[in-house]
Coordinates of C-alpha atoms in Angstrom, one line a residue:
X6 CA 0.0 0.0 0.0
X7 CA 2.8 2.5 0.5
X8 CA 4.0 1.5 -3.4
X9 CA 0.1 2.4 -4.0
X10 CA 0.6 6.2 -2.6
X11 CA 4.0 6.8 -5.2
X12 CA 2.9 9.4 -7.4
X13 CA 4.0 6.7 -10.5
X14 CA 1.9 3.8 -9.5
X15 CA -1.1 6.6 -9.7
X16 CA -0.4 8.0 -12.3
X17 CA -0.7 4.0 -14.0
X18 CA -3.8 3.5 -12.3
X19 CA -5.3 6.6 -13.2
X20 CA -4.4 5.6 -16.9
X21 CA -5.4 1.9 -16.7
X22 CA -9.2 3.8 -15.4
X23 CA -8.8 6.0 -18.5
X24 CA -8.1 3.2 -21.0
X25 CA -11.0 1.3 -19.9
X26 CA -13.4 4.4 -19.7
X27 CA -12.1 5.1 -23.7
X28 CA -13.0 1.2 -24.6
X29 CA -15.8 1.2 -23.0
X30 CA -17.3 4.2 -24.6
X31 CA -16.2 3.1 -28.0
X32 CA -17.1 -0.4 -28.1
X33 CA -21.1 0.8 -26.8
X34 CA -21.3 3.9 -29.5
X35 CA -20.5 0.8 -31.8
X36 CA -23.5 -1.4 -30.8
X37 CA -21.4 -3.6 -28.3
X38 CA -23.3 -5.2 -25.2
X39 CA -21.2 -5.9 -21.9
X40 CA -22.3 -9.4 -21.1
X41 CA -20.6 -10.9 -17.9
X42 CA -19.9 -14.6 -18.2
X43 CA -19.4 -17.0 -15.6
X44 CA -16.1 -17.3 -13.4
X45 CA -17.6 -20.8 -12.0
X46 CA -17.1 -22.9 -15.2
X47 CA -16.4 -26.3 -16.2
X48 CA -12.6 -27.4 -16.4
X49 CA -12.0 -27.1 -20.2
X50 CA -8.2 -26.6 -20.0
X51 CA -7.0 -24.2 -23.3
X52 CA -4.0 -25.3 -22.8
X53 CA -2.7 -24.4 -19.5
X54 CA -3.7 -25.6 -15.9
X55 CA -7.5 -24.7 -14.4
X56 CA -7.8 -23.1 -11.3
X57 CA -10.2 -25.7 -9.9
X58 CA -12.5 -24.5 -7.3
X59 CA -14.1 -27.6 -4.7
X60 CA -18.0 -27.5 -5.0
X61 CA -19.3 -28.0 -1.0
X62 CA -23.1 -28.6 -2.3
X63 CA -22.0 -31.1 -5.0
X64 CA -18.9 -33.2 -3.1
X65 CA -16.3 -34.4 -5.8
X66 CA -17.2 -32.2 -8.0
X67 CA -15.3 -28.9 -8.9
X68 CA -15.9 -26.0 -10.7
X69 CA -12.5 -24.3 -12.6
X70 CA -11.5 -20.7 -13.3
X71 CA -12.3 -19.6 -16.9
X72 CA -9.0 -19.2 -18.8
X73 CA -10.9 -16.8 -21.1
X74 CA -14.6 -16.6 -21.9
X75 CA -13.8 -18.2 -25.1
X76 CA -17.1 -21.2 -25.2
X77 CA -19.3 -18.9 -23.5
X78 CA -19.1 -16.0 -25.9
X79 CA -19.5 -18.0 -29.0
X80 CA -22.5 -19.3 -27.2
X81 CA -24.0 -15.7 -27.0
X82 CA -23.3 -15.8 -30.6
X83 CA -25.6 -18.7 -31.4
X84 CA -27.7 -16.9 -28.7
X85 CA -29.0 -14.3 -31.1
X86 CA -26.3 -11.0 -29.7
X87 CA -25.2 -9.4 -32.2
X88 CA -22.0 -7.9 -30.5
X89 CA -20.9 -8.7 -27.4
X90 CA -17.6 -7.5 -25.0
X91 CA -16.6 -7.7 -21.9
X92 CA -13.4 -6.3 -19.8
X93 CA -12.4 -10.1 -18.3
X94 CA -10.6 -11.3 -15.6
X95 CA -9.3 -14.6 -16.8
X96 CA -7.2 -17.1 -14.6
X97 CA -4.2 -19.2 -15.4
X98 CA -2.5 -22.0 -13.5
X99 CA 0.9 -21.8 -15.3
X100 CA 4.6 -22.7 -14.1
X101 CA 6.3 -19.3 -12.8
X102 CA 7.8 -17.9 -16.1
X103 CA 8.6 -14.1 -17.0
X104 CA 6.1 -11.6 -16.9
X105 CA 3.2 -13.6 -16.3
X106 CA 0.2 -13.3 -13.7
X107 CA -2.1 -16.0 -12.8
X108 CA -5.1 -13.7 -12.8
X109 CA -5.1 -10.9 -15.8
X110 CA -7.5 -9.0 -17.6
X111 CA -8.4 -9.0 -21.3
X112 CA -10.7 -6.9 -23.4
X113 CA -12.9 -9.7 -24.8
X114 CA -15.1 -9.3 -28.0
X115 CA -17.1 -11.0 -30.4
X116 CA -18.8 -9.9 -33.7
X117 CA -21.9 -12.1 -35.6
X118 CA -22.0 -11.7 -39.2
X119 CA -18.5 -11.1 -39.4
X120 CA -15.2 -11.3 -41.2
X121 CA -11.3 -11.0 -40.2
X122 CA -11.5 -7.6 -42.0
X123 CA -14.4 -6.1 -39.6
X124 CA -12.6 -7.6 -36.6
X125 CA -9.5 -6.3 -37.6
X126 CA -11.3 -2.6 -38.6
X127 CA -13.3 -2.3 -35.7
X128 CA -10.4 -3.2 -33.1
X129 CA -8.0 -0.7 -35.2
X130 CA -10.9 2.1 -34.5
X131 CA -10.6 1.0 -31.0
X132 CA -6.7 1.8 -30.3
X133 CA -7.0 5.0 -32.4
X134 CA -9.6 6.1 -29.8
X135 CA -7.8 4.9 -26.8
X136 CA -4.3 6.2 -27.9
X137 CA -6.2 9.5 -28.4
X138 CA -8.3 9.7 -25.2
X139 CA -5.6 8.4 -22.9
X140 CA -2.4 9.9 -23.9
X141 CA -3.3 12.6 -27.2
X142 CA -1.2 10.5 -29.4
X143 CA -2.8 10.0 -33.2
X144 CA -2.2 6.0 -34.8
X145 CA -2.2 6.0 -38.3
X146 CA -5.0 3.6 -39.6
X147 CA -4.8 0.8 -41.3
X148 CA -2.2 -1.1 -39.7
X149 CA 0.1 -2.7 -41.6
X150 CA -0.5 -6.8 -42.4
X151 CA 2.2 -9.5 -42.3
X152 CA 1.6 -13.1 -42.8
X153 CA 3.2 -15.0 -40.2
X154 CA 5.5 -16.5 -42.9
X155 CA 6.4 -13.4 -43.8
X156 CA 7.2 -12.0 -40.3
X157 CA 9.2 -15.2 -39.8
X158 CA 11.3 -14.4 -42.9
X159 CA 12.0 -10.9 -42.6
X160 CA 11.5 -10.3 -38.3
X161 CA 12.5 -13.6 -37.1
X162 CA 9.2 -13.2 -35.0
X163 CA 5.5 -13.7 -34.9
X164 CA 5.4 -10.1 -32.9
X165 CA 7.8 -7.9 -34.6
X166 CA 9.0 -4.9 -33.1
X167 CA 8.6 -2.2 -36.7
X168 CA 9.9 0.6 -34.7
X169 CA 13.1 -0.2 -36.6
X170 CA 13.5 -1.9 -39.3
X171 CA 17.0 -4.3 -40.1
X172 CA 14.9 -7.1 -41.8
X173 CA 16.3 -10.2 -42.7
X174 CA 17.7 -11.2 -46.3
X175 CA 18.3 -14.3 -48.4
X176 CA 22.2 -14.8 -48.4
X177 CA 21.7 -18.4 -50.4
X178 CA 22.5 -16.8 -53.6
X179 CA 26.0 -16.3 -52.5
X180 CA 27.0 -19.2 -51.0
X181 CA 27.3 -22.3 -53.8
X182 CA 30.2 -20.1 -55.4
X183 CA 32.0 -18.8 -51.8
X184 CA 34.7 -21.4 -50.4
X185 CA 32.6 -21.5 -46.5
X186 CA 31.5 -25.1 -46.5
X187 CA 29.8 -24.5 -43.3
X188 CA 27.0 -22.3 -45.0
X189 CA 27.1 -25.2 -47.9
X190 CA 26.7 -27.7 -45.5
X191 CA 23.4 -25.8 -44.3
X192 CA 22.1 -25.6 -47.6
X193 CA 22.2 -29.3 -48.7
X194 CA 20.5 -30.3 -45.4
X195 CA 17.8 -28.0 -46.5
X196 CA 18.3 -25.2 -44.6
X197 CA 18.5 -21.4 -45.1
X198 CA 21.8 -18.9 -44.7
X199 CA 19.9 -15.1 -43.6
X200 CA 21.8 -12.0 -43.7
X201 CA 20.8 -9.3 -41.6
X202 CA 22.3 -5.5 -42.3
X203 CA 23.2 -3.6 -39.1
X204 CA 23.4 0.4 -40.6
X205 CA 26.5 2.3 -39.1
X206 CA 27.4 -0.5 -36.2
X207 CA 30.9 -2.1 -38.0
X208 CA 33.0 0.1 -35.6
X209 CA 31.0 -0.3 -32.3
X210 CA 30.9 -3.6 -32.5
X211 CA 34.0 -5.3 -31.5
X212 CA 34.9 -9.2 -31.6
X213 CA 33.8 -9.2 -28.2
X214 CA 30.4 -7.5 -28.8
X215 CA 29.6 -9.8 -31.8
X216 CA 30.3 -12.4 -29.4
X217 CA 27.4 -11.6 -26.8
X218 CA 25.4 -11.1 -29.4
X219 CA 26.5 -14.8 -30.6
X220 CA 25.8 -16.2 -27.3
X221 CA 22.3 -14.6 -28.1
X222 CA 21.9 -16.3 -31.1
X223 CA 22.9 -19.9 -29.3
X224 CA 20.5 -19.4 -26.6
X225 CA 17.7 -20.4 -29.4
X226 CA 19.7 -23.3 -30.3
X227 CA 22.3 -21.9 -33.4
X228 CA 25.7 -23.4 -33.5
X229 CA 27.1 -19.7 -34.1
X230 CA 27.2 -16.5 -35.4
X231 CA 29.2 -15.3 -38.3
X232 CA 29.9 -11.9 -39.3
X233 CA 31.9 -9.3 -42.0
X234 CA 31.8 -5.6 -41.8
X235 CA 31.7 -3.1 -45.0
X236 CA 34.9 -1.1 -45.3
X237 CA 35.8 1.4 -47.8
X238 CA 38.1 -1.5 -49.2
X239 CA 35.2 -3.7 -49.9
X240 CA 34.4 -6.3 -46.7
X241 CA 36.5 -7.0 -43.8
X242 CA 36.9 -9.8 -40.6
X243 CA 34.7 -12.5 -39.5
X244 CA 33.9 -14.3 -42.6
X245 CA 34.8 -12.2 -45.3
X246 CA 37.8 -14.0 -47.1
X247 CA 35.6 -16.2 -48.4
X248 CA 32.7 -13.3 -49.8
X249 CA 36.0 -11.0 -51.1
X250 CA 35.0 -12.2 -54.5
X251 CA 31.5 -11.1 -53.9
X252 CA 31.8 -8.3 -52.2
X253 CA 30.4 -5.6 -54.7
X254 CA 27.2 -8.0 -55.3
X255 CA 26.7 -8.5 -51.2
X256 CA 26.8 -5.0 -50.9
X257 CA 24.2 -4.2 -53.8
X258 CA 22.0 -6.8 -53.3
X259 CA 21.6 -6.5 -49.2
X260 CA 22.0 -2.5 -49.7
X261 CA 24.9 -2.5 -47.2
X262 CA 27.3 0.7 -47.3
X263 CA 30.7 1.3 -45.4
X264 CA 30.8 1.6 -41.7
X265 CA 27.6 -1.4 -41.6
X266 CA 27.8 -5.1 -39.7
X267 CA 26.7 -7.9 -41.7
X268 CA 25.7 -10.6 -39.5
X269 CA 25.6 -14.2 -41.2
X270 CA 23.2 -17.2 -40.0
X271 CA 23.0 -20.7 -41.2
X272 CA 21.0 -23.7 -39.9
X273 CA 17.3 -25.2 -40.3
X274 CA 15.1 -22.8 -40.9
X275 CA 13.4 -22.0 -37.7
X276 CA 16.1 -22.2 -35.7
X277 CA 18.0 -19.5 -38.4
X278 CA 15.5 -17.0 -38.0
X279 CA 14.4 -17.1 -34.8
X280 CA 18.0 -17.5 -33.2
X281 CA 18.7 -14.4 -36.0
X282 CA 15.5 -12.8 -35.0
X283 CA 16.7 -12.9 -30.8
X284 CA 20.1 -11.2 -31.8
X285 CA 17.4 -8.4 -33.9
X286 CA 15.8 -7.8 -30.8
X287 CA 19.1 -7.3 -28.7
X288 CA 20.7 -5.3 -31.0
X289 CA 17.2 -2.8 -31.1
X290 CA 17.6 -2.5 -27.5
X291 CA 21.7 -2.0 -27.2
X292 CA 21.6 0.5 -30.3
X293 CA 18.3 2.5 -28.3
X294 CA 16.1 2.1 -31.3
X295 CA 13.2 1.2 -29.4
X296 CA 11.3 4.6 -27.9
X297 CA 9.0 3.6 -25.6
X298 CA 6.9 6.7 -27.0
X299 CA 6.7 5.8 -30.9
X300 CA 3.7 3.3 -30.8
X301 CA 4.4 1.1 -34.1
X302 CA 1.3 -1.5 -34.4
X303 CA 0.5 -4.4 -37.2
X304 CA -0.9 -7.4 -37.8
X305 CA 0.2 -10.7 -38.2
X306 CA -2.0 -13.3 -40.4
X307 CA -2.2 -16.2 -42.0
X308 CA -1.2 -18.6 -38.9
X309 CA -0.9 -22.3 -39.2
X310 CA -3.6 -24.5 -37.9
X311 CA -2.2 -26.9 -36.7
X312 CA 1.6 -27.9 -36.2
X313 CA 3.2 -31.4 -35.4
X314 CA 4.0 -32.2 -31.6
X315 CA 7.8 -33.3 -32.6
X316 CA 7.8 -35.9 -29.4
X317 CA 4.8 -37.9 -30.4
X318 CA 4.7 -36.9 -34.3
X319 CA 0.7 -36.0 -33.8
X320 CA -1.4 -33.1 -35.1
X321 CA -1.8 -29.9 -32.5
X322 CA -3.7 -27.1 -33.0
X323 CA -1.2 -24.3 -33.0
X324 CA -4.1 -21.9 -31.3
X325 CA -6.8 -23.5 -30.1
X326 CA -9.8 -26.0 -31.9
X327 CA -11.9 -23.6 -32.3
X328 CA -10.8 -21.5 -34.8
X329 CA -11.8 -21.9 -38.7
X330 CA -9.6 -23.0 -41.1
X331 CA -9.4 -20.5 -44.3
X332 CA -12.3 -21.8 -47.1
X333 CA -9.3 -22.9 -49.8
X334 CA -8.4 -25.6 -47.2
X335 CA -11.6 -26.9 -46.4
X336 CA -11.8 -29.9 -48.7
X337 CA -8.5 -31.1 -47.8
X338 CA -7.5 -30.3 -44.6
X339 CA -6.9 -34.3 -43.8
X340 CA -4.3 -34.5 -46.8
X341 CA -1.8 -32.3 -45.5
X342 CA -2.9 -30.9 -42.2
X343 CA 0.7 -28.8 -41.6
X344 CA -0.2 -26.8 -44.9
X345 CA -3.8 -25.4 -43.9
X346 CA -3.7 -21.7 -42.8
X347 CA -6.3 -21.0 -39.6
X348 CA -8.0 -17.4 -40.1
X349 CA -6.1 -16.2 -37.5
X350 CA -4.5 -12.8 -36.3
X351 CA -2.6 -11.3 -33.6
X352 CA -1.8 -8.0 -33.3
X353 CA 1.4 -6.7 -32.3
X354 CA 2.9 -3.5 -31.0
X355 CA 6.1 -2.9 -30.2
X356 CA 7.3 -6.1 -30.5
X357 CA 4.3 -7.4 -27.9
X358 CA 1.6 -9.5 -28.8
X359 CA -1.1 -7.3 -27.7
X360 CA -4.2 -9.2 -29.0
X361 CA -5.3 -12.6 -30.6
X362 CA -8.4 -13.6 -32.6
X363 CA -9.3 -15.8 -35.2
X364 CA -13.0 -16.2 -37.1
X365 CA -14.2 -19.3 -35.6
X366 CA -15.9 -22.6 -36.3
X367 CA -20.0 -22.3 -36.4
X368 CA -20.7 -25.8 -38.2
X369 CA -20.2 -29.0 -36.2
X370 CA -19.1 -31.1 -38.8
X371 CA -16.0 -29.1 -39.7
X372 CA -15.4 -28.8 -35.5
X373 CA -15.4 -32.9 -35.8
X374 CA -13.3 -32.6 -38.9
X375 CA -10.5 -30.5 -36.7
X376 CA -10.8 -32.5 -33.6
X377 CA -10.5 -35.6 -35.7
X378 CA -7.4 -33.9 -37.1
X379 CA -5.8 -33.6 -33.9
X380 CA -6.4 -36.7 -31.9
X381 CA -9.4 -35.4 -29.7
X382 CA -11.7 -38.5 -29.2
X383 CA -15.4 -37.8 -29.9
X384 CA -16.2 -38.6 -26.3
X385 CA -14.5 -36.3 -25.2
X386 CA -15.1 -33.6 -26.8
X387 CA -19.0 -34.4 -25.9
X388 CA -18.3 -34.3 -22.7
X389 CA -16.3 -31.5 -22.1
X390 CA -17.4 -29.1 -25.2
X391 CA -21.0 -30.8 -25.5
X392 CA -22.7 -27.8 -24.5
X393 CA -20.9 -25.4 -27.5
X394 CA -21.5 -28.3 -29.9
X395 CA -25.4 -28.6 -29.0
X396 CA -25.5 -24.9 -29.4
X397 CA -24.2 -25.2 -33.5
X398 CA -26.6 -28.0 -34.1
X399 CA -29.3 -25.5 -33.3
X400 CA -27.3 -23.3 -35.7
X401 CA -25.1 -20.3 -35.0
X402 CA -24.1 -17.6 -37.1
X403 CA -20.7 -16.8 -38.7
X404 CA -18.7 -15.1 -36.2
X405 CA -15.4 -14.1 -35.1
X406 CA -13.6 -12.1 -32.3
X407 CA -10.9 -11.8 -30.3
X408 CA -9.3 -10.8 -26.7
X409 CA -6.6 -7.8 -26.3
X410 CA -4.2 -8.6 -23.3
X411 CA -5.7 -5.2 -21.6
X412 CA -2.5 -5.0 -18.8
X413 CA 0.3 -5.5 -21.3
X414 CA -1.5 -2.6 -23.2
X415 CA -1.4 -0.3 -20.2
X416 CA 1.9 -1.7 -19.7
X417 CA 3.4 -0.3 -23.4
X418 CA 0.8 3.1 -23.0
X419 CA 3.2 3.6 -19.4
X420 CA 6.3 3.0 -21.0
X421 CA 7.0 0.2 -18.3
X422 CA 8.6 -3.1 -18.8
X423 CA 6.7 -6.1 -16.6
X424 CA 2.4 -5.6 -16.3
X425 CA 3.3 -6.1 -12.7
X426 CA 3.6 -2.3 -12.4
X427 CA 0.0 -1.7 -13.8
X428 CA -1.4 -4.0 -11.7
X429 CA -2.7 -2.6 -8.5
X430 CA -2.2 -6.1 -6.3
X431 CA 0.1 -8.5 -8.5
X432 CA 1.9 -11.6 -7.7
X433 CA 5.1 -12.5 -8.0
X434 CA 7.1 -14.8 -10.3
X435 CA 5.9 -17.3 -8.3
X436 CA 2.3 -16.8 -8.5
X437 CA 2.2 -15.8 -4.0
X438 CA 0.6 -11.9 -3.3
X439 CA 3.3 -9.7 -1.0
X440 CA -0.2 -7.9 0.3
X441 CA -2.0 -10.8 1.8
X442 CA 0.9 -14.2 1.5
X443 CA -1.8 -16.2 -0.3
X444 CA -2.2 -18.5 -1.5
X445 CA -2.0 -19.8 2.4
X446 CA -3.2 -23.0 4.3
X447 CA -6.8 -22.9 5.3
X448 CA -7.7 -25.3 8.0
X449 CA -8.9 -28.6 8.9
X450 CA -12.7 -27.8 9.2
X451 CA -12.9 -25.8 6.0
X452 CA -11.4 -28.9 4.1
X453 CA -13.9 -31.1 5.9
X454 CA -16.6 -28.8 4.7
X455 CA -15.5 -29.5 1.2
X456 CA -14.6 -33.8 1.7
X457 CA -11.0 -32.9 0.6
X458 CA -8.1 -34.0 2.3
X459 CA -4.3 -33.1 2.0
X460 CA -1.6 -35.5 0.8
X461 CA 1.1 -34.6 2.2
X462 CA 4.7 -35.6 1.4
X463 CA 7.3 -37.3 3.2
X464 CA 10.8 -36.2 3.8
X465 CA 11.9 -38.1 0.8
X466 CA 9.4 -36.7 -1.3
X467 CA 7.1 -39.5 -1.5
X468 CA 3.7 -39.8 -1.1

């Protein structure tokens, strides 16, 4: 309560009040209805953990924390409202990892009789007046689109940061005829060499430098980092006896002048552009190219449905099951399921994934199509989705939505770097509240009330 009184942490909250007052106003002038779902649901897990909550009326039985309002929203769909939102608290039980918070809040929506394109219109509309009311700051409309390939290719990323730019290059081009068998190697394997242009950084950047930014690029699994810097003389160190050849073609084709770093990566290709994409997002914070004031938003689009659990070789959905698979790869979905594209979108600012959304599923038989896809047996899926399913049989309309992550967007509005400080009463990393030291034992009568009973372990950790 004293960090309450700093003049910082009220000025947030004041802001966090302002943000919501701005959604709230432009969401309703937009023929939006605030519909409250329930917070005592039935364990569905999205993904993550439930919070289960003990039911004293009905012993053995529990209730669960909703994750998101996702079923019930879709059920208000096939309901007959036509637009529905809600400002959510949503509940995760996840491992303590980064800036995370087991209870958050996300500004939910939904839209019948609706495309990606009106989602994506209406919730641009929404920053624009949010940006404006909270802090006076004007965001150019539309945002700019990037399939998630593409943002892969050029960003390393599925949430670029565009408030620089250093995209990524092919460098294949160069390598059959260069004498570096390492980048060769890469290439017969089936793998991609990226080249990424670092303007003006060839003298601040010294063998020690390029080699933090290396151990960067092996924290997401490359082998290294190579490297060769644009000199008046053509191109210099790291790497570049075997480019010399090259050189005036390199620097044409990757538009690289004297005084630049050109920093070389070679493996598979997720593991080159991500690992490449890591060192991008160091580099933008060591050079200072990231103002926290110069609010850079797109979208990313064009997601994969599903992707391939590489333990067990099965079929995942890469968001959730829910979501519709775009119309081209209706028919055959089952041929090739790592080919369909979901119609998906996230949007990004500042290198944060602010919101998610897709256009979702209103016909049962294509829902039993995608569960059949990824392994989810039919029981199942009756008896923990039964309710949404009965709802579609009745019929629902088209419809589609999504959920902004409302305390990382306060978060980027304050220029802060963890939600924590926007968050009146947070946890910590691991998930206990400094104000009141929950969670904390309750005792013996209250678990009585409930039938439960604690297991408690022995000093060698066994049951």
């Amino acid at each position: 309560y004293l960090y309450l009184r700093t003049q910082g942490m009220q000025n947030r909250i004041k802001m966090r009040h302002d943000a919501t007052w701005a959604v709230r106003n432009y969401l309703t002038e937009n023929g939006f209805w605030e519909v409250e779902t329930p917070t005592l649901i039935k364990s569905a897990p999205e993904g993550a953990r439930d919070y289960l909550v003990p039911s004293r009326v009905n012993p053995g039985r529990f209730y669960a924390l909703p994750q998101s309002p996702q079923l019930y929203k879709q059920i208000l769909m096939a309901g007959g409202t036509d637009r529905y939102y809600q400002i959510a608290r949503c509940y995760r039980d996840e491992d303590a990892r980064g800036d995370r918070q087991p209870e958050f809040t996300q500004i939910d929506l939904e839209m019948s009789f609706a495309s990606r394109d009106d989602v994506l219109e209406m919730v641009e509309g929404m920053m624009v007046r949010t940006f404006k009311d909270v802090l006076d700051v004007e965001i150019p409309t539309p945002f700019p689109r990037l399939s998630w390939q593409e943002a892969m290719e050029k960003y390393g990323s599925d949430k670029p940061d565009l408030r620089f730019d250093m995209s990524f290059q092919d460098f294949a081009p160069f390598v059959p005829s260069s004498e570096f068998g390492v980048f060769k190697s890469v290439l017969e394997s089936g793998g991609a060499v990226k080249a990424m242009v670092v303007p003006g950084a060839a003298a601040a950047y010294s063998r020690k430098k390029i080699s933090e930014l290396e151990e960067t690029a092996k924290s997401r699994g490359a082998k290294g980092l190579a490297w060769m810097k644009v000199s008046s003389e053509g191109l210099d160190g790291g790497v570049s006896k075997f480019y010399s050849d090259q050189a005036s073609a390199i620097k044409e084709t990757l538009g690289a002048e004297e005084g630049d770093l050109i920093l070389l990566m070679g493996s598979d290709w997720k593991t080159a552009v991500t690992s490449l994409g890591a060192v991008r997002v160091k580099l933008g914070a060591d050079l200072e190219l990231t103002n926290p004031k110069d609010f850079k938003f797109c979208w990313v689009i064009d997601f994969p449905l599903f992707e391939k659990n590489e333990e067990s070789g099965e079929w995942e959905p890469a968001h959730h099951m829910f979501s519709m698979p775009q119309e081209r790869f209706l028919e055959t979905m089952e041929e090739n399921p790592g080919e369909v594209l979901g119609d998906l979108y996230d949007m990004v600012l500042n290198g944060n994934e602010l919101a998610s959304g897709s256009v979702r599923i209103h016909d049962p038989a294509i829902q039993s199509r995608v569960f059949n896809i990824v392994g989810f047996p039919e029981e199942e899926a009756e008896e923990r989705f039964g309710f949404l399913l009965e709802a579609f049989r009745y019929g629902a309309p088209p419809h589609a939505g999504l959920a902004v992550g409302f305390d990382r967007m306060v978060m980027v509005m304050t220029g802060m770097e963890t939600i924590r400080d926007v968050i009146a009463f947070p946890k910590n990393t691991q998930g206990i509240s400094p104000m009141d030291n929950s969670p904390s034992a309750v005792d013996a009568e209250q678990l009585a009330d409930l039938n439960l009973a604690l297991i408690k372990e022995d000093e060698e950790g066994k049951d």
